[in-house]
Amino acid sequence: MLCISLAGWLTTARAAEPSLVTPPKPYGPVPTERQLRWHEMEFYGFLHFTVNTFTDKEWGYGDEKEAVFNPTDFDADQIVKAAKAAGMKGLILTAKHHDGFCLWPSQYTEHSVKNSPWRNGKGDVVKEISQACRRHGLRFGVYLSPWDRNHADYARPEYLTYYRNQLRELLTNYGDIFTVWFDGANGGDGFYGGAKEKRNIDNTTYYDWENTRKIVRELMPLAVMFSDAGPDMRWVGNERGIAGDPCWATLNAANRYPGGTSDGLNSGERPGTDWIPAECDVSIRPGWFYHAKEDTRVKTPAQLLDIYYQSVGRGADLNLNLPPDRRGQIHENDIASLREFRRILDATFAKDLARGAKLTASNTRGGAKQFAPKNLLDHKRDTYWSTDDNVTTPELVLDLGKPTTFNVISLREYLPLGQRIEAFALDQWKDGGWVEFAQGTSIGNRRLVRGTSVTTEKVRLRINQAAACPALSEIGLYAEPSSTPVTEPRSPK
Ligand code: FUL
Ligand code: CA
């Protein structure tokens, strides 16, 4: 008797108090708070700007006169507004590229804007861009090239002190910094204070990365650090902006370092010891720096869309480079391409055709509301559908109530519980039966399945393989405007 009434009480309590159903345990490595913030950005930009802009080079030798840096009409607001209009959530400026010229008046070198004619030597590009970012609601980050072809001490221990002093300057004087971008390039030869010789360093030891990274953690605890090897996000292994398929957010970080092997970076490693998701960096033009001869070679809206679907749409973040020209502004051709790219994305994602759909899942964790399928339609990352621990291949049906046409499906996993889903398929209801129209592997922060249009009343998502019961926070259906341009042939992988 007692047993029965106790059981009855438990059942009632469970229904009224869904928190009694415990959430799934995390699977594998999981993102940190700073990484979660970064995942939410999805799309931001690079600004490659320095003496190269005026010498028409991609890599300065380090002997450039400060006098060559002289933008005729530098306009930080124009630059930041162009990025914002494109939908970027932040900008990363080359505060110092390989040539060693500093875009801020560093107290540790004479090789900077302070000895240029621009703003009579009183200018500070880092300051102007960081402040414009703040004004327009974008986050700001810095690229500080470890390789320095100007500095006399490069390759000696003294240079490391110089490099770290500069890092401290950038992280102390310019407000909040969302990322520090550590490049892995080292081509050997350079000016090096007049020595004009080849200087090779051992990438595994010279920069003492462990201690260099501590400076960032100390001064800017929420900043994410980029390099080939993380620690917070990794290079995707190519400069075309294309993530692997699959693209896992996990990697085995041991024995990796900036400039080290690119094996495994494109697709990540599964199951992987560390959460180090991919960043896809690519320039809107062939080069990273502005060259007038490339004014006609700006990527088209169709090419930018392909890149977006193959980067953001595979769970990575996209870092698209916009090189300011000799005026110190983003060229009109780049702006025109970005504008059309953004217009199409906005038109695509303005309406979620899955909104209002009736959802039925083959299993819901503990039968609890907290883990119910409707969490998939609220556009909130922190609510999700999950299943009982032993159910790793559930199905979900979306009843749209009427024939609906779409060609993009958006999925997101609930990242704090790790990357769990390994394979899925999508079916449409057609002539009284289910017909598969797409399949995929990794999801992570986001998977955008983009294909030809499907018209159906019902869609079924099948999780075919998962390392642990799935935790999915979003499913959405979208239609690209019929006028969307396509690249012919589709850009190669
Ligand atoms: C590379 C550099 O060598 C390029 O100049 C550019 O900055 C690119 C983003 O990273 O390693
Ligand atoms: Ca949700």
Short mmCIF file of C-alpha atoms and ligand atoms in Angstrom, two decimals:
data_model
loop_
_atom_site.label_atom_id
_atom_site.label_comp_id
_atom_site.label_asym_id
_atom_site.label_seq_id
_atom_site.Cartn_x
_atom_site.Cartn_y
_atom_site.Cartn_z
CA MET A 1 0.00 0.00 0.00
CA LEU A 2 2.69 2.39 1.06
CA CYS A 3 4.73 1.43 -1.95
CA ILE A 4 1.93 2.18 -4.37
CA SER A 5 1.10 5.57 -2.92
CA LEU A 6 4.76 6.49 -2.85
CA ALA A 7 5.12 5.50 -6.48
CA GLY A 8 2.02 7.57 -7.29
CA TRP A 9 3.53 10.59 -5.59
CA LEU A 10 6.72 10.19 -7.52
CA THR A 11 4.88 10.08 -10.83
CA THR A 12 2.90 13.22 -10.01
CA ALA A 13 5.99 14.98 -8.81
CA ARG A 14 7.84 13.99 -11.94
CA ALA A 15 5.19 15.47 -14.20
CA ALA A 16 5.02 18.72 -12.24
CA GLU A 17 8.75 18.91 -11.68
CA PRO A 18 10.41 17.92 -14.93
CA SER A 19 13.84 18.80 -13.57
CA LEU A 20 13.74 15.39 -11.86
CA VAL A 21 14.69 13.99 -15.24
CA THR A 22 18.43 14.49 -15.34
CA PRO A 23 20.06 15.90 -18.46
CA PRO A 24 22.33 13.61 -20.48
CA LYS A 25 25.94 13.41 -19.40
CA PRO A 26 28.37 15.26 -21.68
CA TYR A 27 30.08 13.14 -24.33
CA GLY A 28 33.81 13.67 -24.99
CA PRO A 29 35.45 17.09 -24.88
CA VAL A 30 33.11 20.08 -24.50
CA PRO A 31 33.50 23.78 -25.31
CA THR A 32 34.58 26.38 -22.77
CA GLU A 33 32.57 29.53 -22.13
CA ARG A 34 34.86 31.54 -24.42
CA GLN A 35 34.47 28.96 -27.18
CA LEU A 36 30.67 28.99 -26.85
CA ARG A 37 30.69 32.77 -27.32
CA TRP A 38 32.86 32.31 -30.39
CA HIS A 39 30.54 29.64 -31.84
CA GLU A 40 27.67 32.10 -31.58
CA MET A 41 29.51 34.61 -33.77
CA GLU A 42 29.66 32.28 -36.82
CA PHE A 43 30.76 34.98 -39.24
CA TYR A 44 33.36 37.73 -38.84
CA GLY A 45 36.05 39.41 -40.88
CA PHE A 46 39.75 39.92 -41.34
CA LEU A 47 41.34 43.24 -42.29
CA HIS A 48 44.72 42.85 -43.98
CA PHE A 49 46.22 46.32 -44.11
CA THR A 50 49.81 47.55 -43.80
CA VAL A 51 52.79 48.72 -45.89
CA ASN A 52 51.99 45.93 -48.37
CA THR A 53 48.87 47.84 -49.36
CA PHE A 54 51.17 50.58 -50.69
CA THR A 55 54.00 48.43 -52.08
CA ASP A 56 51.61 46.00 -53.82
CA LYS A 57 53.04 42.97 -52.02
CA GLU A 58 51.62 40.05 -50.05
CA TRP A 59 54.66 39.59 -47.78
CA GLY A 60 56.79 42.67 -47.01
CA TYR A 61 60.50 42.03 -46.59
CA GLY A 62 60.77 44.19 -43.47
CA ASP A 63 62.83 47.01 -44.99
CA GLU A 64 59.86 49.18 -46.04
CA LYS A 65 60.21 52.84 -45.14
CA GLU A 66 57.57 53.99 -42.64
CA ALA A 67 56.87 56.79 -45.12
CA VAL A 68 55.15 54.40 -47.53
CA PHE A 69 52.23 53.94 -45.15
CA ASN A 70 50.02 56.83 -46.13
CA PRO A 71 46.31 56.12 -46.71
CA THR A 72 44.76 59.11 -48.46
CA ASP A 73 41.33 58.95 -46.82
CA PHE A 74 41.33 56.40 -44.01
CA ASP A 75 37.82 55.85 -42.71
CA ALA A 76 37.35 53.30 -39.94
CA ASP A 77 33.58 53.81 -39.95
CA GLN A 78 33.35 53.04 -43.66
CA ILE A 79 35.31 49.81 -43.11
CA VAL A 80 33.36 48.68 -40.07
CA LYS A 81 30.01 49.58 -41.61
CA ALA A 82 30.83 47.47 -44.67
CA ALA A 83 31.57 44.51 -42.39
CA LYS A 84 28.43 45.08 -40.38
CA ALA A 85 26.22 45.35 -43.45
CA ALA A 86 27.63 41.99 -44.57
CA GLY A 87 26.48 40.46 -41.29
CA MET A 88 29.89 40.13 -39.66
CA LYS A 89 29.95 40.02 -35.88
CA GLY A 90 33.57 41.10 -35.47
CA LEU A 91 36.78 42.20 -37.20
CA ILE A 92 40.37 41.05 -36.79
CA LEU A 93 43.01 43.59 -37.80
CA THR A 94 46.59 42.79 -38.83
CA ALA A 95 48.10 44.97 -36.10
CA LYS A 96 51.46 43.65 -37.31
CA HIS A 97 52.03 41.42 -40.36
CA HIS A 98 55.25 39.54 -41.22
CA ASP A 99 56.99 42.78 -42.34
CA GLY A 100 56.95 43.99 -38.73
CA PHE A 101 55.32 47.39 -39.39
CA CYS A 102 53.01 48.25 -36.49
CA LEU A 103 49.62 49.84 -37.12
CA TRP A 104 49.70 51.28 -33.61
CA PRO A 105 52.40 53.53 -32.07
CA SER A 106 54.09 50.76 -30.09
CA GLN A 107 56.53 52.07 -27.50
CA TYR A 108 58.87 49.16 -28.31
CA THR A 109 59.76 50.04 -31.91
CA GLU A 110 60.21 52.96 -34.27
CA HIS A 111 58.85 50.87 -37.14
CA SER A 112 55.24 51.96 -36.89
CA VAL A 113 52.57 54.48 -37.85
CA LYS A 114 54.23 57.01 -35.56
CA ASN A 115 56.99 57.53 -38.12
CA SER A 116 54.68 57.64 -41.11
CA PRO A 117 53.20 60.77 -42.70
CA TRP A 118 49.66 59.50 -42.05
CA ARG A 119 47.90 61.82 -39.58
CA ASN A 120 51.35 63.46 -39.13
CA GLY A 121 52.55 60.45 -37.20
CA LYS A 122 49.77 60.85 -34.64
CA GLY A 123 47.54 58.15 -36.11
CA ASP A 124 46.66 54.76 -34.61
CA VAL A 125 44.84 52.31 -36.87
CA VAL A 126 44.28 49.81 -34.04
CA LYS A 127 42.60 52.51 -31.99
CA GLU A 128 40.42 53.82 -34.80
CA ILE A 129 39.24 50.37 -35.91
CA SER A 130 38.65 49.14 -32.36
CA GLN A 131 36.62 52.24 -31.52
CA ALA A 132 34.61 52.04 -34.73
CA CYS A 133 33.88 48.37 -33.95
CA ARG A 134 32.57 49.39 -30.56
CA ARG A 135 30.43 52.15 -32.05
CA HIS A 136 28.82 49.74 -34.50
CA GLY A 137 28.45 46.77 -32.17
CA LEU A 138 31.16 44.52 -33.63
CA ARG A 139 33.76 42.68 -31.58
CA PHE A 140 37.41 43.44 -32.21
CA GLY A 141 40.42 41.12 -32.49
CA VAL A 142 44.09 41.32 -33.38
CA TYR A 143 46.54 39.49 -35.62
CA LEU A 144 50.09 39.88 -34.31
CA SER A 145 52.51 38.04 -36.58
CA PRO A 146 55.03 36.01 -34.63
CA TRP A 147 57.38 36.11 -37.63
CA ASP A 148 58.89 39.61 -37.86
CA ARG A 149 61.12 40.33 -40.84
CA ASN A 150 62.02 43.79 -39.61
CA HIS A 151 63.24 43.13 -36.09
CA ALA A 152 67.00 42.84 -35.54
CA ASP A 153 66.54 40.30 -32.76
CA TYR A 154 64.21 37.95 -34.58
CA ALA A 155 65.23 34.31 -33.93
CA ARG A 156 67.04 35.31 -30.72
CA PRO A 157 65.55 35.08 -27.21
CA GLU A 158 65.33 38.91 -26.98
CA TYR A 159 62.68 38.99 -29.69
CA LEU A 160 60.32 36.93 -27.59
CA THR A 161 60.35 39.66 -24.93
CA TYR A 162 59.58 42.21 -27.64
CA TYR A 163 56.74 40.10 -29.02
CA ARG A 164 55.21 39.62 -25.58
CA ASN A 165 55.52 43.32 -24.76
CA GLN A 166 53.57 44.09 -27.90
CA LEU A 167 50.94 41.53 -27.04
CA ARG A 168 50.55 43.23 -23.65
CA GLU A 169 50.22 46.64 -25.30
CA LEU A 170 47.46 45.41 -27.60
CA LEU A 171 45.61 43.62 -24.83
CA THR A 172 45.81 46.53 -22.42
CA ASN A 173 45.17 49.67 -24.44
CA TYR A 174 42.36 48.83 -26.83
CA GLY A 175 39.42 47.65 -24.77
CA ASP A 176 37.87 44.23 -25.12
CA ILE A 177 39.58 41.87 -27.58
CA PHE A 178 37.63 38.78 -28.71
CA THR A 179 40.49 36.95 -30.36
CA VAL A 180 44.23 36.84 -30.84
CA TRP A 181 45.17 35.29 -34.17
CA PHE A 182 48.55 33.52 -34.11
CA ASP A 183 49.87 32.91 -37.59
CA GLY A 184 52.15 29.95 -38.25
CA ALA A 185 54.07 31.26 -41.30
CA ASN A 186 57.83 31.61 -41.36
CA GLY A 187 59.60 31.99 -44.67
CA GLY A 188 63.15 32.42 -43.28
CA ASP A 189 64.69 35.40 -45.02
CA GLY A 190 64.16 39.04 -44.13
CA PHE A 191 65.66 42.45 -43.39
CA TYR A 192 66.21 41.80 -39.66
CA GLY A 193 67.57 45.24 -38.77
CA GLY A 194 69.79 45.31 -41.84
CA ALA A 195 71.32 41.83 -41.57
CA LYS A 196 69.37 40.72 -44.65
CA GLU A 197 69.74 37.03 -44.09
CA LYS A 198 67.84 33.83 -43.59
CA ARG A 199 66.79 33.10 -40.02
CA ASN A 200 65.08 29.88 -39.22
CA ILE A 201 63.54 29.10 -35.89
CA ASP A 202 62.29 25.89 -34.32
CA ASN A 203 58.54 26.35 -34.37
CA THR A 204 58.08 23.83 -31.56
CA THR A 205 60.21 25.66 -29.00
CA TYR A 206 61.17 29.19 -30.05
CA TYR A 207 57.95 31.02 -29.14
CA ASP A 208 57.42 29.11 -25.87
CA TRP A 209 53.72 29.15 -26.69
CA GLU A 210 52.63 27.90 -23.32
CA ASN A 211 53.89 31.04 -21.62
CA THR A 212 52.94 33.37 -24.47
CA ARG A 213 49.36 32.10 -24.28
CA LYS A 214 49.30 32.75 -20.52
CA ILE A 215 49.55 36.47 -21.23
CA VAL A 216 46.32 36.32 -23.23
CA ARG A 217 44.55 34.28 -20.56
CA GLU A 218 45.72 36.72 -17.89
CA LEU A 219 44.82 39.96 -19.67
CA MET A 220 41.79 38.87 -21.72
CA PRO A 221 40.33 35.71 -20.16
CA LEU A 222 37.42 35.47 -22.59
CA ALA A 223 39.48 35.93 -25.75
CA VAL A 224 39.83 32.90 -28.01
CA MET A 225 43.24 32.10 -29.46
CA PHE A 226 43.59 30.93 -33.05
CA SER A 227 46.43 28.91 -34.53
CA ASP A 228 46.96 25.72 -36.52
CA ALA A 229 46.80 24.00 -33.19
CA GLY A 230 44.28 26.06 -31.24
CA PRO A 231 44.15 26.21 -28.25
CA ASP A 232 40.65 27.64 -28.79
CA MET A 233 40.01 27.32 -32.50
CA ARG A 234 42.03 25.79 -35.28
CA TRP A 235 42.97 26.61 -38.85
CA VAL A 236 40.80 24.63 -41.28
CA GLY A 237 43.83 23.54 -43.32
CA ASN A 238 43.24 25.63 -46.46
CA GLU A 239 42.84 29.30 -47.35
CA ARG A 240 39.77 28.72 -49.52
CA GLY A 241 37.35 28.93 -46.61
CA ILE A 242 36.14 25.36 -46.97
CA ALA A 243 35.63 23.05 -44.02
CA GLY A 244 35.78 19.29 -44.39
CA ASP A 245 32.70 17.13 -44.59
CA PRO A 246 32.56 15.92 -41.91
CA CYS A 247 34.04 18.73 -39.86
CA TRP A 248 34.32 17.67 -36.22
CA ALA A 249 34.84 20.30 -33.54
CA THR A 250 37.29 17.97 -31.85
CA LEU A 251 41.02 17.39 -32.37
CA ASN A 252 43.94 15.58 -30.76
CA ALA A 253 45.95 18.60 -29.65
CA ALA A 254 49.04 16.83 -28.34
CA ASN A 255 52.21 17.58 -30.33
CA ARG A 256 50.55 20.25 -32.44
CA TYR A 257 51.88 23.83 -32.68
CA PRO A 258 51.41 26.90 -34.91
CA GLY A 259 53.02 26.15 -38.26
CA GLY A 260 52.91 22.40 -37.56
CA THR A 261 51.20 19.69 -39.56
CA SER A 262 47.89 20.42 -41.20
CA ASP A 263 46.89 16.75 -41.17
CA GLY A 264 43.48 16.36 -39.62
CA LEU A 265 42.68 20.09 -39.48
CA ASN A 266 40.13 20.09 -42.30
CA SER A 267 37.87 17.42 -40.83
CA GLY A 268 38.97 17.42 -37.20
CA GLU A 269 39.55 14.19 -35.32
CA ARG A 270 36.96 11.88 -33.84
CA PRO A 271 36.47 11.22 -30.99
CA GLY A 272 39.33 13.69 -30.29
CA THR A 273 40.88 14.70 -26.98
CA ASP A 274 40.14 18.44 -27.20
CA TRP A 275 37.36 20.78 -28.30
CA ILE A 276 39.14 22.88 -30.96
CA PRO A 277 36.63 23.82 -33.68
CA ALA A 278 37.65 25.10 -37.10
CA GLU A 279 37.85 28.65 -38.37
CA CYS A 280 37.71 29.04 -42.15
CA ASP A 281 39.82 31.99 -43.30
CA VAL A 282 39.55 33.17 -46.87
CA SER A 283 39.95 36.46 -48.72
CA ILE A 284 37.23 38.09 -50.79
CA ARG A 285 39.99 38.61 -53.40
CA PRO A 286 42.83 36.35 -54.58
CA GLY A 287 45.31 38.09 -52.24
CA TRP A 288 45.08 38.98 -48.56
CA PHE A 289 46.18 42.58 -49.20
CA TYR A 290 44.65 45.10 -51.57
CA HIS A 291 45.97 45.16 -55.14
CA ALA A 292 44.26 47.38 -57.73
CA LYS A 293 44.80 44.69 -60.37
CA GLU A 294 42.46 42.43 -58.39
CA ASP A 295 39.55 44.89 -58.45
CA THR A 296 37.89 42.73 -61.08
CA ARG A 297 38.58 39.48 -59.25
CA VAL A 298 36.40 40.01 -56.19
CA LYS A 299 34.48 36.85 -55.27
CA THR A 300 30.94 36.91 -56.60
CA PRO A 301 27.88 36.66 -54.33
CA ALA A 302 27.42 33.06 -55.57
CA GLN A 303 31.00 32.18 -54.58
CA LEU A 304 30.58 33.81 -51.18
CA LEU A 305 27.37 31.86 -50.62
CA ASP A 306 29.12 28.59 -51.47
CA ILE A 307 31.85 29.44 -48.97
CA TYR A 308 29.28 30.31 -46.32
CA TYR A 309 27.47 26.99 -46.69
CA GLN A 310 30.76 25.09 -46.68
CA SER A 311 32.09 26.83 -43.57
CA VAL A 312 29.32 28.05 -41.26
CA GLY A 313 27.11 25.35 -42.74
CA ARG A 314 29.58 22.67 -41.61
CA GLY A 315 29.85 23.87 -38.03
CA ALA A 316 32.91 26.12 -38.46
CA ASP A 317 33.16 29.91 -38.18
CA LEU A 318 33.89 31.98 -41.27
CA ASN A 319 36.61 34.66 -41.19
CA LEU A 320 36.29 36.53 -44.49
CA ASN A 321 39.09 38.97 -45.35
CA LEU A 322 38.25 42.45 -46.66
CA PRO A 323 41.43 44.31 -47.59
CA PRO A 324 41.24 48.11 -47.21
CA ASP A 325 42.60 49.92 -50.28
CA ARG A 326 45.09 52.77 -50.52
CA ARG A 327 42.47 55.25 -49.41
CA GLY A 328 42.00 53.16 -46.28
CA GLN A 329 38.50 52.05 -47.27
CA ILE A 330 36.78 48.93 -48.56
CA HIS A 331 36.57 49.07 -52.35
CA GLU A 332 33.14 49.50 -53.93
CA ASN A 333 33.39 46.20 -55.84
CA ASP A 334 33.83 44.30 -52.58
CA ILE A 335 30.94 46.19 -51.03
CA ALA A 336 28.66 45.41 -53.98
CA SER A 337 29.43 41.70 -53.79
CA LEU A 338 28.92 41.60 -50.02
CA ARG A 339 25.63 43.46 -50.31
CA GLU A 340 24.11 40.93 -52.70
CA PHE A 341 25.50 38.00 -50.67
CA ARG A 342 23.86 39.41 -47.54
CA ARG A 343 20.60 40.17 -49.30
CA ILE A 344 20.29 36.54 -50.37
CA LEU A 345 21.17 35.18 -46.91
CA ASP A 346 18.66 37.50 -45.27
CA ALA A 347 15.96 36.57 -47.75
CA THR A 348 16.73 32.88 -47.15
CA PHE A 349 16.72 32.93 -43.37
CA ALA A 350 13.98 35.53 -42.83
CA LYS A 351 11.32 32.85 -42.64
CA ASP A 352 11.65 29.51 -40.88
CA LEU A 353 9.15 27.30 -42.70
CA ALA A 354 9.28 24.75 -39.87
CA ARG A 355 7.73 27.25 -37.43
CA GLY A 356 4.37 25.98 -36.32
CA ALA A 357 5.06 22.43 -37.50
CA LYS A 358 3.69 19.58 -35.39
CA LEU A 359 6.61 17.54 -34.07
CA THR A 360 6.54 13.88 -33.13
CA ALA A 361 9.60 12.11 -31.80
CA SER A 362 10.13 8.37 -31.43
CA ASN A 363 11.50 9.07 -27.95
CA THR A 364 11.73 12.00 -25.52
CA ARG A 365 14.04 11.83 -22.55
CA GLY A 366 12.05 10.73 -19.48
CA GLY A 367 8.92 11.94 -21.27
CA ALA A 368 9.87 15.37 -19.89
CA LYS A 369 8.80 18.72 -21.31
CA GLN A 370 12.29 20.01 -20.69
CA PHE A 371 13.62 17.72 -23.43
CA ALA A 372 10.60 17.83 -25.73
CA PRO A 373 10.89 18.21 -29.53
CA LYS A 374 9.27 21.65 -29.44
CA ASN A 375 12.61 22.93 -28.12
CA LEU A 376 13.83 22.49 -31.68
CA LEU A 377 11.65 25.28 -33.01
CA ASP A 378 12.20 28.09 -30.50
CA HIS A 379 15.44 29.41 -32.06
CA LYS A 380 17.13 29.18 -28.67
CA ARG A 381 20.45 27.40 -28.46
CA ASP A 382 20.05 26.51 -24.78
CA THR A 383 16.87 24.43 -25.16
CA TYR A 384 17.06 21.06 -26.85
CA TRP A 385 15.37 17.79 -27.66
CA SER A 386 16.99 14.73 -26.15
CA THR A 387 16.24 11.06 -25.68
CA ASP A 388 16.77 8.39 -23.04
CA ASP A 389 20.39 7.31 -22.65
CA ASN A 390 19.89 4.03 -24.48
CA VAL A 391 18.19 5.65 -27.50
CA THR A 392 20.85 6.80 -29.94
CA THR A 393 19.00 6.45 -33.25
CA PRO A 394 15.69 8.26 -32.75
CA GLU A 395 13.45 9.74 -35.43
CA LEU A 396 11.58 12.97 -35.57
CA VAL A 397 8.67 13.87 -37.84
CA LEU A 398 7.74 17.44 -38.74
CA ASP A 399 4.18 17.73 -39.94
CA LEU A 400 4.04 21.03 -41.82
CA GLY A 401 0.29 20.91 -42.31
CA LYS A 402 0.50 21.83 -46.01
CA PRO A 403 2.82 21.32 -48.96
CA THR A 404 5.89 23.44 -48.26
CA THR A 405 8.86 24.16 -50.52
CA PHE A 406 12.38 24.53 -49.12
CA ASN A 407 15.98 23.81 -50.14
CA VAL A 408 17.95 24.51 -46.94
CA ILE A 409 17.70 22.57 -43.67
CA SER A 410 19.41 23.93 -40.58
CA LEU A 411 20.40 21.73 -37.63
CA ARG A 412 22.26 22.54 -34.42
CA GLU A 413 23.49 20.38 -31.59
CA TYR A 414 23.43 21.55 -27.99
CA LEU A 415 27.19 22.13 -27.67
CA PRO A 416 27.66 22.07 -23.87
CA LEU A 417 27.03 18.30 -24.06
CA GLY A 418 29.66 17.72 -26.74
CA GLN A 419 29.38 16.58 -30.35
CA ARG A 420 27.20 13.47 -30.22
CA ILE A 421 25.55 12.89 -33.59
CA GLU A 422 27.63 11.08 -36.22
CA ALA A 423 25.19 10.44 -39.08
CA PHE A 424 21.68 11.53 -40.01
CA ALA A 425 19.31 11.40 -42.95
CA LEU A 426 16.31 13.45 -44.07
CA ASP A 427 13.20 12.05 -45.72
CA GLN A 428 10.26 13.71 -47.42
CA TRP A 429 6.73 12.35 -47.48
CA LYS A 430 5.96 11.57 -51.09
CA ASP A 431 3.17 9.56 -52.69
CA GLY A 432 2.25 7.94 -49.39
CA GLY A 433 5.76 6.95 -48.29
CA TRP A 434 9.07 8.27 -47.01
CA VAL A 435 11.75 9.09 -49.58
CA GLU A 436 15.24 10.08 -48.49
CA PHE A 437 16.47 13.38 -49.97
CA ALA A 438 19.62 14.13 -47.98
CA GLN A 439 22.07 12.67 -45.53
CA GLY A 440 24.96 14.01 -43.50
CA THR A 441 27.49 13.31 -40.78
CA SER A 442 28.76 15.92 -38.29
CA ILE A 443 26.42 18.66 -37.05
CA GLY A 444 28.01 20.53 -34.11
CA ASN A 445 27.31 24.26 -34.00
CA ARG A 446 25.44 24.18 -37.27
CA ARG A 447 24.77 22.02 -40.28
CA LEU A 448 23.18 23.64 -43.30
CA VAL A 449 22.02 21.07 -45.81
CA ARG A 450 21.60 22.95 -49.09
CA GLY A 451 20.21 21.23 -52.14
CA THR A 452 17.54 21.35 -54.78
CA SER A 453 14.03 22.33 -53.75
CA VAL A 454 11.82 19.82 -52.01
CA THR A 455 8.05 20.26 -51.76
CA THR A 456 6.34 18.13 -49.14
CA GLU A 457 3.91 18.16 -46.23
CA LYS A 458 6.07 16.12 -43.89
CA VAL A 459 9.79 15.84 -43.19
CA ARG A 460 11.48 13.11 -41.19
CA LEU A 461 14.87 13.40 -39.51
CA ARG A 462 16.55 10.08 -38.75
CA ILE A 463 19.58 10.00 -36.48
CA ASN A 464 21.43 7.00 -37.89
CA GLN A 465 24.45 7.03 -35.64
CA ALA A 466 25.34 8.82 -32.43
CA ALA A 467 28.04 8.31 -29.81
CA ALA A 468 25.49 9.08 -27.10
CA CYS A 469 21.80 9.99 -27.00
CA PRO A 470 21.42 13.10 -29.20
CA ALA A 471 20.93 16.61 -27.85
CA LEU A 472 19.66 18.70 -30.73
CA SER A 473 18.74 22.34 -30.21
CA GLU A 474 17.42 23.39 -33.60
CA ILE A 475 15.82 22.26 -36.81
CA GLY A 476 14.74 24.81 -39.42
CA LEU A 477 13.57 24.74 -43.03
CA TYR A 478 14.33 27.59 -45.42
CA ALA A 479 13.96 28.50 -49.06
CA GLU A 480 16.58 30.43 -50.98
CA PRO A 481 15.04 33.11 -53.22
CA SER A 482 14.50 31.71 -56.68
CA SER A 483 16.83 34.35 -58.14
CA THR A 484 19.82 33.00 -56.16
CA PRO A 485 22.84 32.90 -58.50
CA VAL A 486 24.76 29.64 -58.69
CA THR A 487 28.43 29.11 -59.42
CA GLU A 488 29.01 27.03 -62.55
CA PRO A 489 30.75 24.75 -61.98
CA ARG A 490 30.40 24.63 -58.20
CA SER A 491 33.68 25.79 -56.64
CA PRO A 492 36.06 22.85 -56.11
CA LYS A 493 36.69 21.47 -52.68
C1 FUL B 1 49.18 33.40 -43.64
C2 FUL B 1 50.03 34.63 -43.93
O1 FUL B 1 51.30 34.27 -44.42
C3 FUL B 1 49.25 35.44 -44.95
O2 FUL B 1 49.95 36.57 -45.38
C4 FUL B 1 47.91 35.83 -44.32
O3 FUL B 1 48.12 36.69 -43.22
C5 FUL B 1 47.16 34.58 -43.87
C6 FUL B 1 45.87 34.88 -43.18
O4 FUL B 1 47.97 33.80 -43.02
O5 FUL B 1 49.86 32.48 -42.88
CA CA B 2 16.16 25.31 -29.04
#
